[in-house]
Structures are given as structure tokens and as C-alpha cells.
Coordinates of C-alpha atoms and ligand atoms in Angstrom, one line a residue:
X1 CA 139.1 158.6 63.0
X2 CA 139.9 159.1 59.5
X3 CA 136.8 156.9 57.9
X4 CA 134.7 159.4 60.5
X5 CA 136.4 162.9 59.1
X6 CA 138.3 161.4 55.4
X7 CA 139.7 164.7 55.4
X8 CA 140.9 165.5 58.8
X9 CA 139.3 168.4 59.2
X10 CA 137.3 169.4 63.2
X11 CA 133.9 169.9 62.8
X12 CA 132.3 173.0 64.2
X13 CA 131.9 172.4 67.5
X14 CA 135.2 171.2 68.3
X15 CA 136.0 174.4 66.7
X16 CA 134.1 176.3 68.8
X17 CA 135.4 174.5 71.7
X18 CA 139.6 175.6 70.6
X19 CA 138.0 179.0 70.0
X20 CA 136.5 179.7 73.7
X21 CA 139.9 177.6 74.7
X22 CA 142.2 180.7 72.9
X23 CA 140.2 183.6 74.2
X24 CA 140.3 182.1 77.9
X25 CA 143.7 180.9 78.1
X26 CA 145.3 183.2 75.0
X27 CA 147.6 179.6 74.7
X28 CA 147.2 178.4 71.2
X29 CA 148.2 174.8 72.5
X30 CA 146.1 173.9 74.1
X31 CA 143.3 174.9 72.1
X32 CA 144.5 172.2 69.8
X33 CA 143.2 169.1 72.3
X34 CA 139.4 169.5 71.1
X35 CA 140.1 169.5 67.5
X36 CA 142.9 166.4 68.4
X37 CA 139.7 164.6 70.8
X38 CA 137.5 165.4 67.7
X39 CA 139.1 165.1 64.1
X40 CA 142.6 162.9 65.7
X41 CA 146.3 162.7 65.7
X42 CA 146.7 164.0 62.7
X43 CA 144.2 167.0 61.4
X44 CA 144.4 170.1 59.5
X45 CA 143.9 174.0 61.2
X46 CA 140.7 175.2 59.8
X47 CA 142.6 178.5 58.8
X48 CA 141.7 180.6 55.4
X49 CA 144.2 180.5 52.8
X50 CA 146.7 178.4 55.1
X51 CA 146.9 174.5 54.6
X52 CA 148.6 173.3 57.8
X53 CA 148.3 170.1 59.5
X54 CA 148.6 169.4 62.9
X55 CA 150.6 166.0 64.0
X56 CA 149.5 165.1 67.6
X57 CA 150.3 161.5 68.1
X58 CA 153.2 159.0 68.5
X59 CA 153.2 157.6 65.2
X60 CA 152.5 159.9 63.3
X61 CA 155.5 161.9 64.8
X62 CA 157.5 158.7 64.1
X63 CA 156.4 159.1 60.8
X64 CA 157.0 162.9 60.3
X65 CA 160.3 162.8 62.1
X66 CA 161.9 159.3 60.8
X67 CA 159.8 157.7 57.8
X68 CA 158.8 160.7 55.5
X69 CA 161.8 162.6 56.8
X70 CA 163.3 162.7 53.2
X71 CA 160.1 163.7 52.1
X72 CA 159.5 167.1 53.9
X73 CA 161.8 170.3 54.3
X74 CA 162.7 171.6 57.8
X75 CA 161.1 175.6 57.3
X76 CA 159.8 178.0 54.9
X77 CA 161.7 180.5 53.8
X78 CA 159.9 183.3 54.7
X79 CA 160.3 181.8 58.1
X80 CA 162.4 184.6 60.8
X81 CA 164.2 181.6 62.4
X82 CA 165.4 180.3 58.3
X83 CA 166.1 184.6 57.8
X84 CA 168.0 184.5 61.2
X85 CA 170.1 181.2 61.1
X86 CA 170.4 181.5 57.3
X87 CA 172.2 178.0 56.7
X88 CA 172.4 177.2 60.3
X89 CA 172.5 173.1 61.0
X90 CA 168.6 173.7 62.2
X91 CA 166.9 175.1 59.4
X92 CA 168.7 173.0 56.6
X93 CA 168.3 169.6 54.8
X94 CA 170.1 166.4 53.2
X95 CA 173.7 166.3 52.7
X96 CA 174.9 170.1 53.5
X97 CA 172.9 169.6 57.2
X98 CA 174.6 166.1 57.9
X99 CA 178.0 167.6 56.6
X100 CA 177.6 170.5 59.3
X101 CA 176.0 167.8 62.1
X102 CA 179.3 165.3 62.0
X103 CA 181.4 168.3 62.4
X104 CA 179.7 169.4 65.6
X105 CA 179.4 165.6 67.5
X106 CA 182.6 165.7 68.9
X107 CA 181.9 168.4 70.7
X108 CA 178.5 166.5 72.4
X109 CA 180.6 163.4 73.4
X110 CA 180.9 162.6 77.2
X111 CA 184.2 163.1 77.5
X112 CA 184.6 166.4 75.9
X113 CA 181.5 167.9 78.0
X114 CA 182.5 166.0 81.1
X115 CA 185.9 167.7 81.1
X116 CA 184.0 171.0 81.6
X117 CA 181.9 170.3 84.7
X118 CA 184.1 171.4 86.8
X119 CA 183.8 175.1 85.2
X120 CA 180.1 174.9 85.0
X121 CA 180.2 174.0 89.0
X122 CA 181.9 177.3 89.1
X123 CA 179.7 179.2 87.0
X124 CA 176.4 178.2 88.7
X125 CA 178.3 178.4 92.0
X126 CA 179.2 182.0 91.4
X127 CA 175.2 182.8 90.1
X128 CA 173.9 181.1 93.2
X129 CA 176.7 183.1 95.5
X130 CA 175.0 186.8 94.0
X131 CA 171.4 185.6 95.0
X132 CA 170.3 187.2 98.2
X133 CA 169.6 185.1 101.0
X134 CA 165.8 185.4 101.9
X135 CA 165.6 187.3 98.9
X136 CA 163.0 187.2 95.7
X137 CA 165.0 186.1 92.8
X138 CA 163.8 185.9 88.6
X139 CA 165.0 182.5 87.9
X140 CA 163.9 182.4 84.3
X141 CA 166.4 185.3 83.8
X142 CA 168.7 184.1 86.0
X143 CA 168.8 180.5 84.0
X144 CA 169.2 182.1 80.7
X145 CA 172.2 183.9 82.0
X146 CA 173.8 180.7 83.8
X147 CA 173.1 178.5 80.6
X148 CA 174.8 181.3 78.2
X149 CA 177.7 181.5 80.1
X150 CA 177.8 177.8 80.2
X151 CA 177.8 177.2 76.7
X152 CA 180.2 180.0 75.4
X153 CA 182.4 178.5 77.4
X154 CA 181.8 174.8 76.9
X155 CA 181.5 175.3 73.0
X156 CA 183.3 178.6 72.1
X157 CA 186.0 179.3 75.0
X158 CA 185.0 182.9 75.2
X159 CA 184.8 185.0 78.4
X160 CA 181.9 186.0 80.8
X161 CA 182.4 189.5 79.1
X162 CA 181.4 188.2 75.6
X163 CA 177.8 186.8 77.5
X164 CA 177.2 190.1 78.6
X165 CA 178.1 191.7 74.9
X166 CA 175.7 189.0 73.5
X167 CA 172.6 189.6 75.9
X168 CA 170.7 192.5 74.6
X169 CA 171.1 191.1 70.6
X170 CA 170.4 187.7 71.7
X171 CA 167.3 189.0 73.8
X172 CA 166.3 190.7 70.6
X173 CA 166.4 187.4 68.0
X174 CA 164.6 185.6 70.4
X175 CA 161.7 188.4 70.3
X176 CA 162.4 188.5 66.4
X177 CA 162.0 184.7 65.9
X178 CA 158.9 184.0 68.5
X179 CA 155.3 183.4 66.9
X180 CA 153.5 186.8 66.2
X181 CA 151.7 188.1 62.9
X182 CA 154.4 187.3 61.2
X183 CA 152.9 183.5 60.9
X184 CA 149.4 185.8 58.6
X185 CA 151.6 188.2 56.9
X186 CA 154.9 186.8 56.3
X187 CA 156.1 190.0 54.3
X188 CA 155.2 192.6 57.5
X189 CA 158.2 195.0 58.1
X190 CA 159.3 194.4 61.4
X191 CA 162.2 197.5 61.0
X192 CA 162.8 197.6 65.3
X193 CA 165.0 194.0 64.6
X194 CA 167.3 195.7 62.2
X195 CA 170.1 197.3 64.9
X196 CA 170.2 194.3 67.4
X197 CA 170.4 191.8 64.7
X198 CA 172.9 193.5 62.8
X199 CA 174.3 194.1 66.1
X200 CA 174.6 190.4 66.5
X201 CA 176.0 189.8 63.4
X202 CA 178.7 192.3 64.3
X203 CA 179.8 190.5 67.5
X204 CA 180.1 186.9 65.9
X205 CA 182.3 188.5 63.3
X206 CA 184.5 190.3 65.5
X207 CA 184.7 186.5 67.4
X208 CA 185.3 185.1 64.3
X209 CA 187.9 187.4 63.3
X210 CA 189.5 187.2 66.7
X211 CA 189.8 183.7 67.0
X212 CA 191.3 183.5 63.2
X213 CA 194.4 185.0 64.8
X214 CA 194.3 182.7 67.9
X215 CA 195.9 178.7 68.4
X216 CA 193.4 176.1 68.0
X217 CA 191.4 176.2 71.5
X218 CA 190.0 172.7 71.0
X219 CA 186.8 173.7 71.0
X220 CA 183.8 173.3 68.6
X221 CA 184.8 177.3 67.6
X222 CA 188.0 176.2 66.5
X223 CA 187.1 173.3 64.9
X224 CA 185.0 175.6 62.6
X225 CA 187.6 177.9 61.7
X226 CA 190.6 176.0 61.3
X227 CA 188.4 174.4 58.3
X228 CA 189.7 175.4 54.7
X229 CA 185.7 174.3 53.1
X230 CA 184.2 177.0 56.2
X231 CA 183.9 180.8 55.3
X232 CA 183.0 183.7 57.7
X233 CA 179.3 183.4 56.7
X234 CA 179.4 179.6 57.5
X235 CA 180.8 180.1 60.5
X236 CA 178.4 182.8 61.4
X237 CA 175.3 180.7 60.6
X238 CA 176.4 178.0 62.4
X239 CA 177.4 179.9 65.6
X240 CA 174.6 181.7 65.6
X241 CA 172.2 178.6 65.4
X242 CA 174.3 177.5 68.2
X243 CA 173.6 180.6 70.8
X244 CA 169.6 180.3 69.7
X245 CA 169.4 176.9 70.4
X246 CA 171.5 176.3 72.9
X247 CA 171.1 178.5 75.9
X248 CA 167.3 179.9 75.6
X249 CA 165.8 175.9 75.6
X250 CA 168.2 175.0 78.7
X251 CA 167.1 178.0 80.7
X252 CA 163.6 177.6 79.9
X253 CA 164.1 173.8 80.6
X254 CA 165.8 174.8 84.4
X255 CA 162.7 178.1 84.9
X256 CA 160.1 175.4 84.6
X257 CA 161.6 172.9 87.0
X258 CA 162.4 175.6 89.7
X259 CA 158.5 176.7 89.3
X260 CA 157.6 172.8 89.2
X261 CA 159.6 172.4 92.8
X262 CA 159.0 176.1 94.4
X263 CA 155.2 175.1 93.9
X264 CA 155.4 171.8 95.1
X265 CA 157.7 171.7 98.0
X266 CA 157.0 168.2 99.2
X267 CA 159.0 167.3 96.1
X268 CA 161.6 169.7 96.3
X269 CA 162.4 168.0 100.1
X270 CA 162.4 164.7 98.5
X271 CA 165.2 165.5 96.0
X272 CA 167.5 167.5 98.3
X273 CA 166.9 164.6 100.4
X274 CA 168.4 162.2 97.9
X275 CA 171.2 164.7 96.9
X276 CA 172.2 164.8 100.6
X277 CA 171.9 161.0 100.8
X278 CA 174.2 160.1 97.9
X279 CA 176.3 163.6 97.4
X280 CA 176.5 164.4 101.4
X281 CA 178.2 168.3 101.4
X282 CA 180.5 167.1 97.9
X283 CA 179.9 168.9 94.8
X284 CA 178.2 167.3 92.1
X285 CA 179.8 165.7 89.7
X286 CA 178.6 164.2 86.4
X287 CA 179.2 160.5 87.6
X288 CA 177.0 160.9 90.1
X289 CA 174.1 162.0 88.0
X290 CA 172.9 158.9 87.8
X291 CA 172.8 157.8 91.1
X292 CA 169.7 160.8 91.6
X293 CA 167.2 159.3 90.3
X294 CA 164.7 161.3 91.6
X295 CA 166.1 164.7 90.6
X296 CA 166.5 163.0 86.9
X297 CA 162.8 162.1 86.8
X298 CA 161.7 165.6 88.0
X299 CA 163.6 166.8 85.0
X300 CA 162.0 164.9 82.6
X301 CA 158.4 165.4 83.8
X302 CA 159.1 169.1 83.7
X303 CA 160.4 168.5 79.9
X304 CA 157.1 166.7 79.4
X305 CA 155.0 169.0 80.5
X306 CA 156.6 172.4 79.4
X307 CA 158.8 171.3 76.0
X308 CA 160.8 174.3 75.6
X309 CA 160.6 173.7 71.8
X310 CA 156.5 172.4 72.2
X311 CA 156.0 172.6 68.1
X312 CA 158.3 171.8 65.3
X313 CA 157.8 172.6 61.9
X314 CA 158.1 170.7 58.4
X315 CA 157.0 171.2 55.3
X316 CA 155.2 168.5 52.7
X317 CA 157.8 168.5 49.7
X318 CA 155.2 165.7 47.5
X319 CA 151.9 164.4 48.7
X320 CA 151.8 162.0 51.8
X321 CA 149.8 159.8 53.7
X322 CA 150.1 159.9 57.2
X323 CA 148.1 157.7 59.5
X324 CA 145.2 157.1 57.0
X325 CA 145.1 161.3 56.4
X326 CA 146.0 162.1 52.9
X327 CA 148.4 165.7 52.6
X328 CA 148.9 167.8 49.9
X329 CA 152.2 168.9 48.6
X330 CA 153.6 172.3 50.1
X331 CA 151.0 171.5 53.4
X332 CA 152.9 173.2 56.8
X333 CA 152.9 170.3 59.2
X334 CA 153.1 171.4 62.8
X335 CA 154.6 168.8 65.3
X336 CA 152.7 169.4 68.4
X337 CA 155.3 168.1 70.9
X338 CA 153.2 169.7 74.1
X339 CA 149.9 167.7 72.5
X340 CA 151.8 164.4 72.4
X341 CA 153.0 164.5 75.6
X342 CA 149.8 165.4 77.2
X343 CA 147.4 162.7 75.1
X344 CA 145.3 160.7 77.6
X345 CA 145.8 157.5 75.2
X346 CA 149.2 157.9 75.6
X347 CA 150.1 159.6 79.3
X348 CA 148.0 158.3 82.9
X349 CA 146.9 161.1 84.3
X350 CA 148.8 163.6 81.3
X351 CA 148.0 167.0 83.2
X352 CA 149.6 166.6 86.6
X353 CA 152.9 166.8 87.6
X354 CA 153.9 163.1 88.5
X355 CA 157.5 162.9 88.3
X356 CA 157.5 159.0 89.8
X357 CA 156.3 158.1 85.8
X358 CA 159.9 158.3 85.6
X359 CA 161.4 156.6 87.9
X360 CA 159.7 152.8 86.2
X361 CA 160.9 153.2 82.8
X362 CA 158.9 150.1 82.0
X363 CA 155.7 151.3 83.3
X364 CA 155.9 154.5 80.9
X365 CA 158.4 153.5 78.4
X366 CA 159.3 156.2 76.0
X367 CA 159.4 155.9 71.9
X368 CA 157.8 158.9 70.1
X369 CA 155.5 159.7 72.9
X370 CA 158.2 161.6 74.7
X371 CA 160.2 164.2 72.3
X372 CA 161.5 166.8 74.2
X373 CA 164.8 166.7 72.2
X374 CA 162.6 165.9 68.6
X375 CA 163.1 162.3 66.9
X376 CA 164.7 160.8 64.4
X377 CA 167.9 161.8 62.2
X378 CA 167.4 165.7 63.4
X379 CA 167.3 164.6 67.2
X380 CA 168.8 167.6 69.2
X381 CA 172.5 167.3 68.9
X382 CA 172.7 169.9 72.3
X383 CA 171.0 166.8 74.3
X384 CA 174.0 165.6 76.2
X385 CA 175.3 169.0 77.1
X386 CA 171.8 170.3 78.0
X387 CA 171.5 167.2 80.8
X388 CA 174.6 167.6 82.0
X389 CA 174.6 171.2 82.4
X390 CA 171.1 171.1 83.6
X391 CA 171.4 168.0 85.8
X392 CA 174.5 169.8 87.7
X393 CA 172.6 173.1 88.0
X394 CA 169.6 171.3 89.4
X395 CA 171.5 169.6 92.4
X396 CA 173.9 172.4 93.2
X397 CA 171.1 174.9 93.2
X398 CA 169.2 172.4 95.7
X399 CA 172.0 171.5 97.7
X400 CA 172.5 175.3 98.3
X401 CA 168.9 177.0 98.3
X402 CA 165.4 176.3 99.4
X403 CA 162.9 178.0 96.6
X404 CA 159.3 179.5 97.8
X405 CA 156.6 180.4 95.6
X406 CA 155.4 183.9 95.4
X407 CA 152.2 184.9 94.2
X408 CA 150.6 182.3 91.5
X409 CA 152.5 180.0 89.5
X410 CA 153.1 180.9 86.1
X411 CA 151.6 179.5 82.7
X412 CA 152.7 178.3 79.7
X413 CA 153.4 181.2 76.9
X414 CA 154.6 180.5 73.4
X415 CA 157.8 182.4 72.3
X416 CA 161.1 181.4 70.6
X417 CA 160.6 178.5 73.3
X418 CA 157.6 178.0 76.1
X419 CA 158.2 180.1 78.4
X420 CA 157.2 180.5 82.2
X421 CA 155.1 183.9 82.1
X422 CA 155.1 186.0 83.6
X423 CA 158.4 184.5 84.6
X424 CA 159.5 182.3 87.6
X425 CA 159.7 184.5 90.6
X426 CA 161.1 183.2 93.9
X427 CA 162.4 183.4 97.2
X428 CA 165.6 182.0 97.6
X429 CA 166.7 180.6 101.3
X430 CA 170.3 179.7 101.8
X431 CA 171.3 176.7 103.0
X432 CA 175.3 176.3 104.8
X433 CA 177.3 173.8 102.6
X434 CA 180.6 173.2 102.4
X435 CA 182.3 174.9 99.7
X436 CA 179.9 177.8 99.6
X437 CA 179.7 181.4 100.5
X438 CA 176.7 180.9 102.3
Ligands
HEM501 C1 166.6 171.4 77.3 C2 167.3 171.8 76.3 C3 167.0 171.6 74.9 C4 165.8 171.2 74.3 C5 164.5 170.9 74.9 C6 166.1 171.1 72.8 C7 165.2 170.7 71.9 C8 165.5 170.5 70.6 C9 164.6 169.9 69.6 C10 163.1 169.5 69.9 C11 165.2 169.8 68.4 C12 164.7 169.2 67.1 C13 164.3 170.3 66.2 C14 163.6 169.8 64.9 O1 163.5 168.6 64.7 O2 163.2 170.6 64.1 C15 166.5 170.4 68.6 C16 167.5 170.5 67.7 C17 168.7 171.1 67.8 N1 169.2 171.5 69.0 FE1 168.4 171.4 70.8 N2 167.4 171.5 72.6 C18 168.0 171.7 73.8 C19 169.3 172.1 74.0 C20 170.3 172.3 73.0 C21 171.6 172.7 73.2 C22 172.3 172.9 74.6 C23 172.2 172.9 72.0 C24 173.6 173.3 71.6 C25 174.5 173.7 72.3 C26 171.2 172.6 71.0 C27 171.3 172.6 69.7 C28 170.5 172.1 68.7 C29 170.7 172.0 67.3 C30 172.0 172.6 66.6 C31 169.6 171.4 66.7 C32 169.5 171.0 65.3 C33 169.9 169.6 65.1 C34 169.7 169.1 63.7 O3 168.9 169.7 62.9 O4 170.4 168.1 63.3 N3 170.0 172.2 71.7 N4 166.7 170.7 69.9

């Protein structure tokens, strides 16, 4: 490709093509796939005054995520997410980003999360319990509830109250941070952000300062605090990176599979099938995770093809060469997970929704064509906790309930993360099971 376009750069009608794409489906996206069938896995946007790339194949993402890491910067500066998280573990480089990654692993090992499913049983058990029976239900809500309350507890020990405290703020930065004109005019006042995120900032301070005057809770919270080389504003940065990126992705992650089952029902009776074969009435538990294949494969075709993080961003720190294409210092290099994991060379049949892929890992092995959790040295630390929390969820919720589709089902919309618009609206049947309140 790069000897037919030396610079990368989709010729006109392949522009023409994205264009028409845009205006029909208003998903930037997916507009990418003619310029990426025309000008190839790497190319540049043809936008004025802007140099950014587009990466949209396996080895260049190996490249971008693991090669050149040392060679690119995570974000701009002017970026809302780098003004939001400050010098959160996501938006910063080199030794200061490793320093703040080894003190957070502990808290992603098996046995420190596993200790906590029974708690997260209870949490989605008591979500699940308020949902009326035969009644319509806004599951992408409902998730980013369940997975907020999950991971205040799991990571922070703080109560169900504290969620609710959080919401509206939290609602708010993930308004504040999604793509918007902000990307053209990085300067625009955006003044309606200023009370919810100083709002936020209040709360984590008051947590802060509350949990300086408590015993050590063994908990990744504690951990911070009780560490003489971490100030308040540390702390804050790193807590707050925390609550961004660790409950929106998860209940975007869980939305998209409920849509993925509620619209094709076939499937959803194959996996409650195979819970009630190898769970039977029990609760789930994390050791038997692995022993539902089927449910596991549903969740990763649903992280295939609706990444909750579909694009990550870099920046070109000295010239590069990526895949033959030559880039210029400073370019913006846009990671198109959702293009990767829908590219024909690399996916049999990339569009539908074919969660049996997963069940051969040999027939469709993985490497950088799948990178719903990124790649490389920056690899989402949240992984572990996100399957586990998300893996319980998923079995309890279809041990208990039988989802319906209403209406249509809904498309792919690009804000902090991808979500379900105009959000995952079900019917909700309860099924009797031990243990329940059904
Ligand atoms: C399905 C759920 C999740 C998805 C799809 C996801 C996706 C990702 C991706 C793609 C990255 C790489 C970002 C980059 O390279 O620029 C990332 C990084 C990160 N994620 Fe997740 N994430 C999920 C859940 C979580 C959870 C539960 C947490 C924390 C509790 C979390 C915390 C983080 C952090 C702190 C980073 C930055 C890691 C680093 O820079 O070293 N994520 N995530």
C-alpha cells in the first residue's frame, strides 16, 4: 500500500466514501474503513491544520503499543482526560507511570480480587432483586451503577453511600472528557464542567482526608495513603483515574453484551443452558468461570465488536516509520481498536456476532488483532478485576433473568467509552433460583 500512496494519505474518493459514511451513520468509526480499504493500516486523516494518523492494523498496533512505545507520549496536554486525571497512571509516561503501576498490581492479583466475589455476588444480587419482574429495565445505567459500587468497594472500601455521592460528578467528567469540539478548538470554554468537577475534587478529598484518620483497610486506598512519597494531589490523581477507568468501561462492556443476548435469544438460551449445566441453582463463583466457556466467548466477541475504549491516543515524540509510512514528529496517532478488530484480513466474517470464534483459540488466535484491554507495557492493569466482576455479573444476571428486546437495537456512539445509544433498554423476566428473591 505504501509504494501505491508514499504518503499515506486516502485519495478522494475514499474520502468521499467516509464522508457519506459520517453523515449516514453520525459514527466517526466507521467512516474510517474506506480510507483503511484505500490508503491501509496505517494513514493520515485528511484534516486542515491537524496532522494525525490513523493505526488500523495488527502490527502496526504492535508497533505503536510495544516497539516505538518509548518513542511516543500517551496525550496532549490540552487533552480534557490529561486536565481531568492530571498525573493519573493513564495519561503519564516513563518512570513516574511505572512507579504508580507497581504500586497498584497488588491490588489486580487473583487472590486479592477473588477474596471479594463473594461481596460482588451480593451487590449484583441486590441490583438484580430491585428489577421488576416483566418489567422494562435501562441496563446501560443499571451496569454503571453495579460496576461503581463494585469497584469502590473492591479497591477503596467505601460504602454504597459514597457511589451515590459520586454519581452526578462522575456523570459529569465523563460528559467533560467524551470527543466534542473540543478535539478543533482545544482552548473553547466549556464553564458548565466547573461545579461537578470541582465537586468531584471535593469528595475524593474529603475520602482522602477521612481515610488519613482511619487503620490501614488493606485496600489499594490505603496502600496510597499510608505512603510517606504520596501527597493529597497524588492521591487524588490517581483515585480519580481509577473511578474513570474503572467503572464506565466495565458497564459499557456488560450494556453491550445484555444488547448482544436480548437481541439474539438463541444465544442467550445456550449460555443459561451451560450455567445451569455446570453451576445447577449454586452461585457463581470465580473458580468456575472457566468451566463456561460459552458465556466467556460471548464476552469477548462483545469486547470485539463494541471496545469500550475503541481508540487510543499517542503522540510522535521524533520522527517514525511505521509499516513502510514515514511520521512526522508531534503527529497525533489514533489507535483504532474498533478498525482492528473489524479488518476482513484479519477477522472471518468481522461484522457479525459470532461468539463460537472464541471458543477455538487456535482457529482465531489473538496477538495485536484483539486489544480490548490495549497492548504492550500500558496493557489495562483493571483487566483481571473487569473479568471477574463482569464474568460473575453475566452468569448471575442469566441464571436469574431472561432479557427481551424492545424496540430496535442500539448502535455504537462515541463518548468517554462506546456506548450503547440510545441505551440498552429491556424487559427483564424472573426466573425462581435458589438464593433469590424471585
Ligand atoms: C471491560 C473493561 C475495561 C476495558 C475495556 C479497559 C480498557 C483499557 C484500555 C484499552 C487501556 C489502555 C489505554 C492505553 O493504552 O492508552 C486501559 C488502561 C487502563 N485501565 Fe482499563 N479497561 C477496563 C477496565 C478497567 C478497570 C476495572 C480498571 C480499574 C479498576 C481499569 C484501569 C485502567 C488503568 C489505570 C489503565 C492505565 C494503565 C497504564 O497506563 O499502565 N480499567 N484500559
Amino acid at each position: 500500500m505504501s509504494s501505491l500512496y508514499p504518503h499515506a494519505v486516502p485519495g478522494v474518493y475514499a474520502r468521499w466514501q467516509a464522508l457519506r459514511i459520517l453523515l449516514r451513520e453520525r459514527f466517526l468509526l466507521e467512516a474510517l474503513r474506506p480510507l483503511r480499504e484505500d490508503a491501509g493500516d496505517v494513514f493520515f486523516l485528511p484534516l486542515p491544520g491537524m496532522q494525525v494518523a490513523v493505526v488500523a492494523g495488527a502490527e502496526a498496533a504492535r508497533m505503536a503499543l510495544v516497539t516505538l512505545r518509548p518513542l511516543l507520549s500517551s496525550r496532549l496536554q490540552s487533552d480534557p482526560v490529561v486536565q481531568l486525571l492530571r498525573s493519573g497512571m493513564l495519561v503519564i509516561d516513563g518512570e513516574a507511570h511505572d512507579r504508580m503501576r507497581r504500586i497498584a498490581e497488588p491490588f489486580f492479583r487473583p487472590e486479592y480480587l477473588e477474596a471479594h466475589a463473594g461481596r460482588m455476588l451480593q451487590q449484583i444480587d441486590r441490583r438484580i432483586d430491585a428489577w421488576p419482574d416483566g418489567g422494562v429495565v435501562e441496563m446501560d445505567v443499571e451496569m454503571r451503577r453495579l460496576a461503581l459500587e463494585i469497584l469502590l468497594d473492591v479497591l477503596f472500601k467505601l460504602p454504597e453511600e459514597a457511589a451515590e455521592e459520586l454519581w452526578e460528578p462522575l456523570q459529569a467528567a465523563r460528559a467533560y472528557i467524551a470527543p466534542g469540539a473540543w478535539l478543533l478548538c482545544p482552548r473553547i470554554p466549556r464553564p458548565s464542567y466547573r461545579k461537578p468537577l470541582q465537586r468531584l475534587d471535593t469528595l475524593i478529598r474529603e475520602f482522602i482526608r477521612q481515610r488519613r484518620s482511619e487503620p490501614d483497610q488493606g485496600d489499594l486506598f490505603s496502600a496510597w495513603v499510608q505512603r510517606t512519597d504520596m501527597n493529597d494531589e497524588e492521591i487524588r490523581d490517581q483515585m480519580t483515574t481509577m473511578l474513570i477507568a474503572g467503572h464506565d468501561t466495565v458497564a459499557t462492556w456488560l450494556a453491550w453484551t445484555i444488547a448482544l443476548l436480548a437481541w439474539h435469544p438463541e444465544i442467550q438460551t445456550r449460555v443459561r443452558e451451560e450455567i445451569r449445566e455446570q453451576l445447577g441453582e449454586n452461585m457463581p463463583d470465580p473458580r468456575f468461570i472457566h468451566r463456561l466457556p460459552l458465556l466467556r466467548a460471548v464476552g469477548m466477541e462483545s469486547l470485539r465488536l463494541f471496545p469500550p475504549i475503541p481508540v487510543l491516543n499517542r503522540r510522535a515524540l521524533v520522527p517514525l516509520r511505521m509499516c513502510g509510512v514515514s511520521i512526522p514528529s508531534g503527529t497525533r496517532l489514533l489507535i483504532s481498536i474498533y478498525t482492528i478488530h473489524r479488518h476482513p484480513k484479519l477477522w472471518k466474517a468481522p461484522e457479525s456476532f459470532q461468539p463460537e470464534r472464541f471458543l477455538n483459540p487456535e482457529g482465531e488466535g489473538m496477538g495485536f488483532r484483539y486489544l480490548p484491554f490495549g497492548g504492550g507495557p500500558r496493557f489495562c492493569i483493571g483487566a483481571p478485576l473487569a473479568r471477574l466482576e463482569g464474568f460473575l455479573a453475566l452468569a448471575r444476571m442469566l441464571q436469574r433473568v431472561i432479557f427481551t428486546p424492545l424496540a430496535s437495537p442500539p448502535r455504537p456512539h462515541l463518548r468517554a467509552t462506546l456506548d450503547p445509544w440510545p441505551g440498552v433498554w429491556v424487559r427483564v423476566q424472573r426466573i425462581a433460583v435458589r438464593g433469590s428473591t424471585a
